[in-house]
CSV table of C-alpha atoms (C1' of nucleotides) in Angstrom, one decimal:
chain,number,residue,atom,x,y,z
W,118,MET,CA,23.6,62.2,13.1
W,119,LEU,CA,24.3,62.3,9.4
W,120,SER,CA,26.3,64.7,7.4
W,121,ILE,CA,24.7,66.1,4.3
W,122,GLY,CA,26.9,63.7,2.2
W,123,GLU,CA,25.7,60.7,4.2
W,124,LEU,CA,22.0,61.9,3.8
W,125,SER,CA,22.6,62.3,0.1
W,126,ARG,CA,23.9,58.8,-0.3
W,127,ARG,CA,21.0,57.3,1.6
W,128,THR,CA,18.3,59.1,-0.3
W,129,ASN,CA,20.0,59.5,-3.7
W,130,VAL,CA,19.4,63.2,-3.6
W,131,LYS,CA,22.4,65.3,-4.5
W,132,VAL,CA,24.0,67.5,-1.9
W,133,PRO,CA,23.2,70.8,-3.6
W,134,THR,CA,19.7,69.7,-4.1
W,135,ILE,CA,19.3,69.0,-0.4
W,136,ARG,CA,20.5,72.5,0.3
W,137,TYR,CA,18.1,73.8,-2.3
W,138,TYR,CA,15.2,72.0,-0.7
W,139,GLU,CA,16.1,73.6,2.6
W,140,GLN,CA,16.3,77.0,0.9
W,141,ILE,CA,12.8,76.7,-0.6
W,142,GLY,CA,11.4,75.3,2.7
W,143,LEU,CA,10.8,71.7,1.7
W,144,MET,CA,13.4,70.5,4.2
W,145,PRO,CA,13.6,72.2,7.7
W,146,PRO,CA,16.9,73.9,8.6
W,147,PRO,CA,18.9,71.2,10.4
W,148,PRO,CA,21.0,71.7,13.5
W,149,ARG,CA,24.7,72.5,12.8
W,150,THR,CA,28.0,71.5,14.2
W,151,GLU,CA,30.1,74.2,15.8
W,152,GLY,CA,31.8,74.6,12.4
W,153,LYS,CA,28.3,75.2,10.9
W,154,GLN,CA,28.0,71.9,9.0
W,155,ARG,CA,24.5,70.4,8.8
W,156,ARG,CA,23.6,67.4,10.8
W,157,TYR,CA,20.6,65.3,10.0
W,158,GLY,CA,18.5,62.7,11.8
W,159,ALA,CA,16.2,59.8,10.9
W,160,ASP,CA,13.2,62.0,10.3
W,161,ASP,CA,15.1,63.9,7.7
W,162,VAL,CA,15.9,60.7,5.8
W,163,SER,CA,12.2,59.9,5.8
W,164,ARG,CA,11.1,63.3,4.7
W,165,LEU,CA,13.7,63.5,2.0
W,166,ASN,CA,12.7,60.1,0.7
W,167,PHE,CA,9.1,61.3,0.6
W,168,ILE,CA,10.1,64.3,-1.4
W,169,ARG,CA,12.3,62.3,-3.7
W,170,HIS,CA,9.6,59.8,-4.4
W,171,ALA,CA,7.0,62.5,-5.1
W,172,ARG,CA,9.4,64.2,-7.4
W,173,ASP,CA,10.0,61.0,-9.2
W,174,LEU,CA,6.3,60.6,-9.7
W,175,GLY,CA,6.3,64.1,-11.2
W,176,PHE,CA,4.7,66.1,-8.5
W,177,ASP,CA,5.8,69.7,-8.5
W,178,VAL,CA,7.3,71.4,-5.5
W,179,GLU,CA,4.0,73.2,-4.6
W,180,ALA,CA,2.1,69.9,-4.5
W,181,ILE,CA,4.8,68.3,-2.5
W,182,ARG,CA,4.7,71.1,0.0
W,183,GLU,CA,1.0,70.4,0.5
W,184,LEU,CA,1.4,66.7,0.7
W,185,LEU,CA,4.1,67.0,3.3
W,186,GLU,CA,1.9,69.3,5.3
W,187,LEU,CA,-0.9,66.8,5.1
W,188,SER,CA,1.3,63.9,6.1
W,189,GLU,CA,1.9,65.6,9.3
W,190,LYS,CA,-1.8,65.6,10.2
W,191,PRO,CA,-2.7,61.9,10.2
W,192,ASP,CA,-6.2,62.7,11.7
W,193,GLN,CA,-7.3,64.9,8.9
W,194,SER,CA,-9.4,63.6,6.0
W,195,CYS,CA,-7.3,62.5,3.1
W,196,ALA,CA,-9.6,64.0,0.6
W,197,GLU,CA,-7.1,66.7,-0.1
W,198,ALA,CA,-4.3,64.3,-0.7
W,199,ASP,CA,-6.6,62.4,-3.1
W,200,ARG,CA,-7.4,65.6,-4.9
W,201,ILE,CA,-3.8,66.5,-5.4
W,202,ALA,CA,-2.9,63.1,-6.6
W,203,ARG,CA,-5.8,63.0,-9.0
W,204,ARG,CA,-5.2,66.4,-10.3
W,205,HIS,CA,-1.6,65.3,-11.1
W,206,MET,CA,-2.8,62.1,-12.7
W,207,VAL,CA,-5.0,64.1,-15.1
W,208,GLU,CA,-2.1,66.2,-16.0
W,209,VAL,CA,0.1,63.2,-16.7
W,210,GLU,CA,-2.7,61.7,-18.8
W,211,ARG,CA,-3.0,64.8,-20.8
W,212,ARG,CA,0.7,64.9,-21.4
W,213,ILE,CA,0.8,61.3,-22.5
W,214,GLU,CA,-1.9,61.9,-25.0
W,215,GLN,CA,-0.2,65.0,-26.3
W,216,LEU,CA,3.1,63.1,-26.7
W,217,THR,CA,1.4,60.2,-28.4
W,218,ALA,CA,-0.2,62.4,-31.0
W,219,LEU,CA,3.1,64.1,-31.6
W,220,GLN,CA,4.9,60.7,-31.8
W,221,ALA,CA,2.5,59.6,-34.6
W,222,GLU,CA,3.3,62.8,-36.5
W,223,LEU,CA,7.0,62.3,-36.1
W,224,ARG,CA,6.8,58.7,-37.2
W,225,ARG,CA,4.8,59.6,-40.3
W,226,MET,CA,7.3,62.3,-41.1
W,227,VAL,CA,10.3,60.0,-40.8
W,228,GLU,CA,8.7,57.1,-42.5
W,229,GLU,CA,7.6,59.1,-45.5
W,230,CYS,CA,11.1,60.4,-46.1
W,231,SER,CA,12.7,59.1,-49.2
W,232,HIS,CA,16.2,59.6,-47.7
W,233,ASP,CA,17.3,61.6,-50.7
W,234,ARG,CA,18.1,65.3,-51.0
W,235,VAL,CA,17.0,67.9,-48.5
W,236,GLY,CA,14.9,69.4,-51.3
W,237,GLU,CA,12.6,66.4,-51.3
W,238,CYS,CA,12.9,65.6,-47.6
W,239,ARG,CA,9.6,64.9,-46.0
W,240,VAL,CA,10.9,65.9,-42.6
W,241,ILE,CA,11.8,69.4,-43.8
W,242,GLN,CA,8.7,69.7,-46.0
W,243,VAL,CA,6.3,68.8,-43.2
W,244,LEU,CA,8.0,71.2,-40.8
W,245,ALA,CA,7.7,74.0,-43.3
W,246,ASP,CA,4.0,73.4,-43.9
W,247,HIS,CA,1.7,72.4,-41.2
W,248,GLY,CA,-1.0,71.7,-43.7
W,249,GLN,CA,0.8,68.4,-44.4
W,250,CYS,CA,0.1,67.2,-40.9
W,251,ALA,CA,-2.5,64.6,-40.1
W,252,HIS,CA,-3.8,66.5,-37.1
W,253,GLU,CA,-4.9,70.1,-36.9
W,254,ARG,CA,-3.6,70.7,-33.5
W,255,HIS,CA,-0.4,69.8,-31.7
H,143,MET,CA,6.1,94.6,-45.0
H,144,LEU,CA,4.6,93.4,-41.8
H,145,SER,CA,5.0,94.8,-38.3
H,146,ILE,CA,6.0,92.4,-35.6
H,147,GLY,CA,2.4,92.4,-34.4
H,148,GLU,CA,1.1,91.4,-37.8
H,149,LEU,CA,3.8,88.6,-38.0
H,150,SER,CA,2.7,87.5,-34.6
H,151,ARG,CA,-1.0,87.2,-35.7
H,152,ARG,CA,-0.1,85.3,-38.8
H,153,THR,CA,2.1,82.7,-37.1
H,154,ASN,CA,0.5,82.5,-33.7
H,155,VAL,CA,3.9,83.3,-32.1
H,156,LYS,CA,3.8,85.9,-29.5
H,157,VAL,CA,5.6,89.2,-30.1
H,158,PRO,CA,8.1,88.8,-27.2
H,159,THR,CA,8.8,85.3,-28.4
H,160,ILE,CA,9.7,86.6,-31.9
H,161,ARG,CA,12.1,89.1,-30.4
H,162,TYR,CA,13.5,86.3,-28.3
H,163,TYR,CA,14.0,84.1,-31.4
H,164,GLU,CA,15.9,86.9,-33.0
H,165,GLN,CA,18.1,87.3,-30.0
H,166,ILE,CA,19.1,83.7,-30.0
H,167,GLY,CA,19.6,83.7,-33.7
H,168,LEU,CA,16.7,81.6,-34.9
H,169,MET,CA,15.3,84.5,-36.7
H,170,PRO,CA,17.5,86.9,-38.7
H,171,PRO,CA,17.5,90.5,-37.6
H,172,PRO,CA,14.9,92.2,-39.9
H,173,PRO,CA,15.2,95.6,-41.5
H,174,ARG,CA,13.9,98.5,-39.4
H,175,THR,CA,11.8,101.6,-40.1
H,176,GLU,CA,13.4,104.9,-39.4
H,177,GLY,CA,11.9,104.8,-36.0
H,178,LYS,CA,13.6,101.4,-35.4
H,179,GLN,CA,10.6,99.2,-35.6
H,180,ARG,CA,11.0,95.8,-37.2
H,181,ARG,CA,9.5,95.1,-40.6
H,182,TYR,CA,9.1,91.5,-41.9
H,183,GLY,CA,8.6,89.9,-45.3
H,184,ALA,CA,7.1,86.7,-46.6
H,185,ASP,CA,10.2,84.6,-45.9
H,186,ASP,CA,10.0,85.5,-42.3
H,187,VAL,CA,6.5,84.2,-42.1
H,188,SER,CA,7.6,80.9,-43.6
H,189,ARG,CA,10.6,80.6,-41.3
H,190,LEU,CA,8.7,81.4,-38.2
H,191,ASN,CA,6.0,78.9,-39.2
H,192,PHE,CA,8.7,76.3,-39.6
H,193,ILE,CA,10.1,77.1,-36.1
H,194,ARG,CA,6.7,77.2,-34.6
H,195,HIS,CA,5.8,73.8,-36.1
H,196,ALA,CA,9.0,72.2,-35.0
H,197,ARG,CA,8.6,73.6,-31.5
H,198,ASP,CA,5.1,72.2,-31.4
H,199,LEU,CA,6.5,68.8,-32.3
H,200,GLY,CA,8.8,69.2,-29.3
H,201,PHE,CA,12.2,69.8,-31.1
H,202,ASP,CA,14.5,71.9,-28.9
H,203,VAL,CA,16.1,75.1,-30.2
H,204,GLU,CA,19.4,73.5,-31.0
H,205,ALA,CA,17.7,70.9,-33.2
H,206,ILE,CA,15.6,73.6,-34.9
H,207,ARG,CA,18.7,75.6,-35.6
H,208,GLU,CA,20.2,72.6,-37.4
H,209,LEU,CA,17.0,71.8,-39.3
H,210,LEU,CA,16.7,75.4,-40.5
H,211,GLU,CA,20.3,75.3,-41.7
H,212,LEU,CA,19.6,72.1,-43.5
H,213,SER,CA,16.4,73.4,-45.1
H,214,GLU,CA,18.5,76.1,-46.7
H,215,LYS,CA,20.6,73.5,-48.6
H,216,PRO,CA,18.1,71.6,-50.7
H,217,ASP,CA,20.9,69.7,-52.5
H,218,GLN,CA,22.5,68.2,-49.5
H,219,SER,CA,21.6,64.7,-48.4
H,220,CYS,CA,18.7,64.6,-46.0
H,221,ALA,CA,20.3,61.9,-43.8
H,222,GLU,CA,21.1,64.5,-41.2
H,223,ALA,CA,17.5,65.8,-41.0
H,224,ASP,CA,16.5,62.2,-40.7
H,225,ARG,CA,18.9,61.6,-37.9
H,226,ILE,CA,17.7,64.6,-36.0
H,227,ALA,CA,14.0,63.6,-36.3
H,228,ARG,CA,14.7,60.0,-35.4
H,229,ARG,CA,16.7,61.0,-32.4
H,230,HIS,CA,13.9,63.2,-31.2
H,231,MET,CA,11.4,60.4,-31.9
H,232,VAL,CA,13.4,58.1,-29.6
H,233,GLU,CA,13.4,60.8,-26.9
H,234,VAL,CA,9.6,61.2,-27.2
H,235,GLU,CA,9.2,57.4,-27.1
H,236,ARG,CA,11.2,57.2,-23.9
H,237,ARG,CA,9.3,60.0,-22.3
H,238,ILE,CA,6.0,58.4,-23.1
H,239,GLU,CA,7.1,55.1,-21.6
H,240,GLN,CA,8.3,56.9,-18.5
H,241,LEU,CA,5.0,58.8,-18.1
H,242,THR,CA,3.0,55.7,-18.7
H,243,ALA,CA,4.8,53.8,-15.9
H,244,LEU,CA,4.4,56.7,-13.7
H,245,GLN,CA,0.7,57.0,-14.6
H,246,ALA,CA,0.1,53.4,-13.6
H,247,GLU,CA,1.8,54.0,-10.2
H,248,LEU,CA,-0.3,57.1,-9.6
H,249,ARG,CA,-3.5,55.3,-10.5
H,250,ARG,CA,-2.8,52.4,-8.2
H,251,MET,CA,-2.0,54.8,-5.4
H,252,VAL,CA,-5.3,56.7,-5.9
H,253,GLU,CA,-7.4,53.6,-6.4
H,254,GLU,CA,-6.2,51.9,-3.3
H,255,CYS,CA,-6.9,54.9,-1.1
H,256,SER,CA,-9.8,54.3,1.3
H,257,HIS,CA,-10.6,58.0,1.4
H,258,ASP,CA,-10.5,58.0,5.2
H,259,ARG,CA,-7.9,59.7,7.4
H,260,VAL,CA,-4.5,60.8,6.3
H,261,GLY,CA,-3.0,58.3,8.7
H,262,GLU,CA,-4.4,55.5,6.5
H,263,CYS,CA,-4.1,57.3,3.2
H,264,ARG,CA,-2.6,55.1,0.6
H,265,VAL,CA,-1.3,58.2,-1.3
H,266,ILE,CA,0.7,59.4,1.6
H,267,GLN,CA,1.9,55.9,2.6
H,268,VAL,CA,3.2,55.1,-0.8
H,269,LEU,CA,5.0,58.4,-1.1
H,270,ALA,CA,6.6,57.8,2.2
H,271,ASP,CA,7.7,54.4,1.3
H,272,HIS,CA,9.0,53.5,-2.2
H,273,GLY,CA,9.0,49.8,-1.2
H,274,GLN,CA,5.2,49.9,-1.7
H,275,CYS,CA,5.6,50.7,-5.4
H,276,ALA,CA,5.1,48.2,-8.1
H,277,HIS,CA,8.1,49.2,-10.0
H,278,GLU,CA,11.6,49.6,-8.8
H,279,ARG,CA,12.5,52.5,-10.9
H,280,HIS,CA,10.7,55.6,-11.9
K,219,DC,C1',-2.4,117.3,-34.9
K,220,DT,C1',-3.5,114.7,-31.3
K,221,DA,C1',-4.5,110.5,-28.9
K,222,DC,C1',-3.4,106.0,-28.1
K,223,DA,C1',-2.2,101.5,-29.5
K,224,DA,C1',1.8,99.3,-30.8
K,225,DT,C1',6.4,99.2,-30.7
K,226,DC,C1',11.1,99.7,-28.6
K,227,DT,C1',15.0,98.1,-25.0
K,228,DC,C1',16.2,96.4,-20.8
K,229,DT,C1',15.9,93.8,-16.7
K,230,DA,C1',14.0,90.2,-14.0
K,231,DG,C1',11.3,86.1,-13.2
K,232,DC,C1',9.6,81.2,-13.8
K,233,DA,C1',10.9,75.7,-12.3
K,234,DA,C1',14.0,72.9,-10.4
K,235,DC,C1',17.9,72.4,-10.2
K,236,DT,C1',23.4,72.3,-11.5
K,237,DA,C1',28.1,74.2,-11.6
K,238,DG,C1',31.7,76.8,-10.1
K,239,DA,C1',34.6,80.0,-7.1
K,240,DG,C1',36.8,80.6,-3.1
K,241,DG,C1',37.1,79.6,1.6
K,242,DT,C1',36.4,76.5,6.0
K,243,DT,C1',35.9,72.2,8.7
K,244,DC,C1',36.1,67.3,9.7
K,245,DG,C1',38.3,63.2,10.8
K,246,DA,C1',41.7,59.4,9.6
K,247,DG,C1',46.4,58.4,9.8
K,248,DC,C1',50.9,59.3,11.7
Y,119,DG,C1',48.9,66.7,18.5
Y,120,DC,C1',49.3,67.7,13.7
Y,121,DT,C1',48.6,67.4,9.0
Y,122,DC,C1',46.2,66.9,4.8
Y,123,DG,C1',42.7,66.0,1.7
Y,124,DA,C1',37.9,65.1,1.2
Y,125,DA,C1',33.9,67.1,2.4
Y,126,DC,C1',31.6,70.9,3.7
Y,127,DC,C1',30.3,76.0,3.6
Y,128,DT,C1',28.1,80.4,1.1
Y,129,DC,C1',27.3,82.9,-2.8
Y,130,DT,C1',26.5,83.8,-7.5
Y,131,DA,C1',25.4,82.6,-12.0
Y,132,DG,C1',23.8,79.4,-15.6
Y,133,DT,C1',20.4,76.1,-17.7
Y,134,DT,C1',15.7,76.1,-21.3
Y,135,DG,C1',12.2,78.6,-23.5
Y,136,DC,C1',10.0,81.7,-22.8
Y,137,DT,C1',6.9,85.6,-20.1
Y,138,DA,C1',6.1,89.9,-17.6
Y,139,DG,C1',6.9,94.3,-16.5
Y,140,DA,C1',9.0,99.4,-16.6
Y,141,DG,C1',9.5,103.3,-18.9
Y,142,DA,C1',10.4,105.5,-23.3
Y,143,DT,C1',9.4,106.1,-28.3
Y,144,DT,C1',6.8,105.5,-32.8
Y,145,DG,C1',3.1,104.7,-36.1
Y,146,DT,C1',-1.4,105.8,-37.5
Y,147,DA,C1',-6.5,106.7,-37.4
Y,148,DG,C1',-9.6,110.2,-37.0
DNA sequence: CTACAATCTCTAGCAACTAGAGGTTCGAGC
DNA sequence: GCTCGAACCTCTAGTTGCTAGAGATTGTAG
């Protein structure tokens, strides 16, 4: 049996975060020692790795909750897991596009700056007047 | 003089958000009517547009605070504004790279899925085992 | 002058943690 | 067996940038 610190070291998830995951129901409440300290088993390591990996890939807690539930029913169709992953993929795609447009605007702003006084600073000017932006929306 | 609702309509910043900006010191406390309702002038419209635009470009409140301060000193060198914008640009760049790597991983995961049972689902498998990922870090 | 939309302040909530206070337990070394 | 310090415990509050309500007051059109 592992202490919470040992579990933390093996999964690279911080101790308070593990307790937090327990609190919000991502991790099941583990058995305790007589002194009320948490003790974990191999299953907990797997589950927490799963959570960690999904978080790293940007899934939110709700999605992870669903994915965890699914992973416990190996006989069910995986269409749902697919749907969750795809939905998230679309979200990420959208975010990348957004950031890329934004990046272009920022670059233009910085490149056009003459590095002189604030009064002539392109950065400040553009911020003050959206009309000077290349794109209508960001 | 504009009511807060009017200011909101002209800048596309929601009323509670305007009050919030006042609270955190991005917007100055405006004069009030006898009944304590806020009244705004043209300068406030400009300032709020500046803030809105900077937020849209992803600057955080602290950066905006600095940029606003700078914009009030037109004679100062704009090196600082440059620095802030560049710093932010680097951040955005990094975020895009991160998301792109993540996106690739997600796509691979979804594409390799056989759409069968959860037991064979690539999505679930990959999440459960980071070793099946193309990249070490994400 | 009345009705009602808009405003006011205040508190609490969101996501996903992180930080700290103040107290208890575990386990290695003697 | 005993001690001591690291690790653990619970609880509350803070982070960012808002958003959502409650319940009261004000502005204004008809």
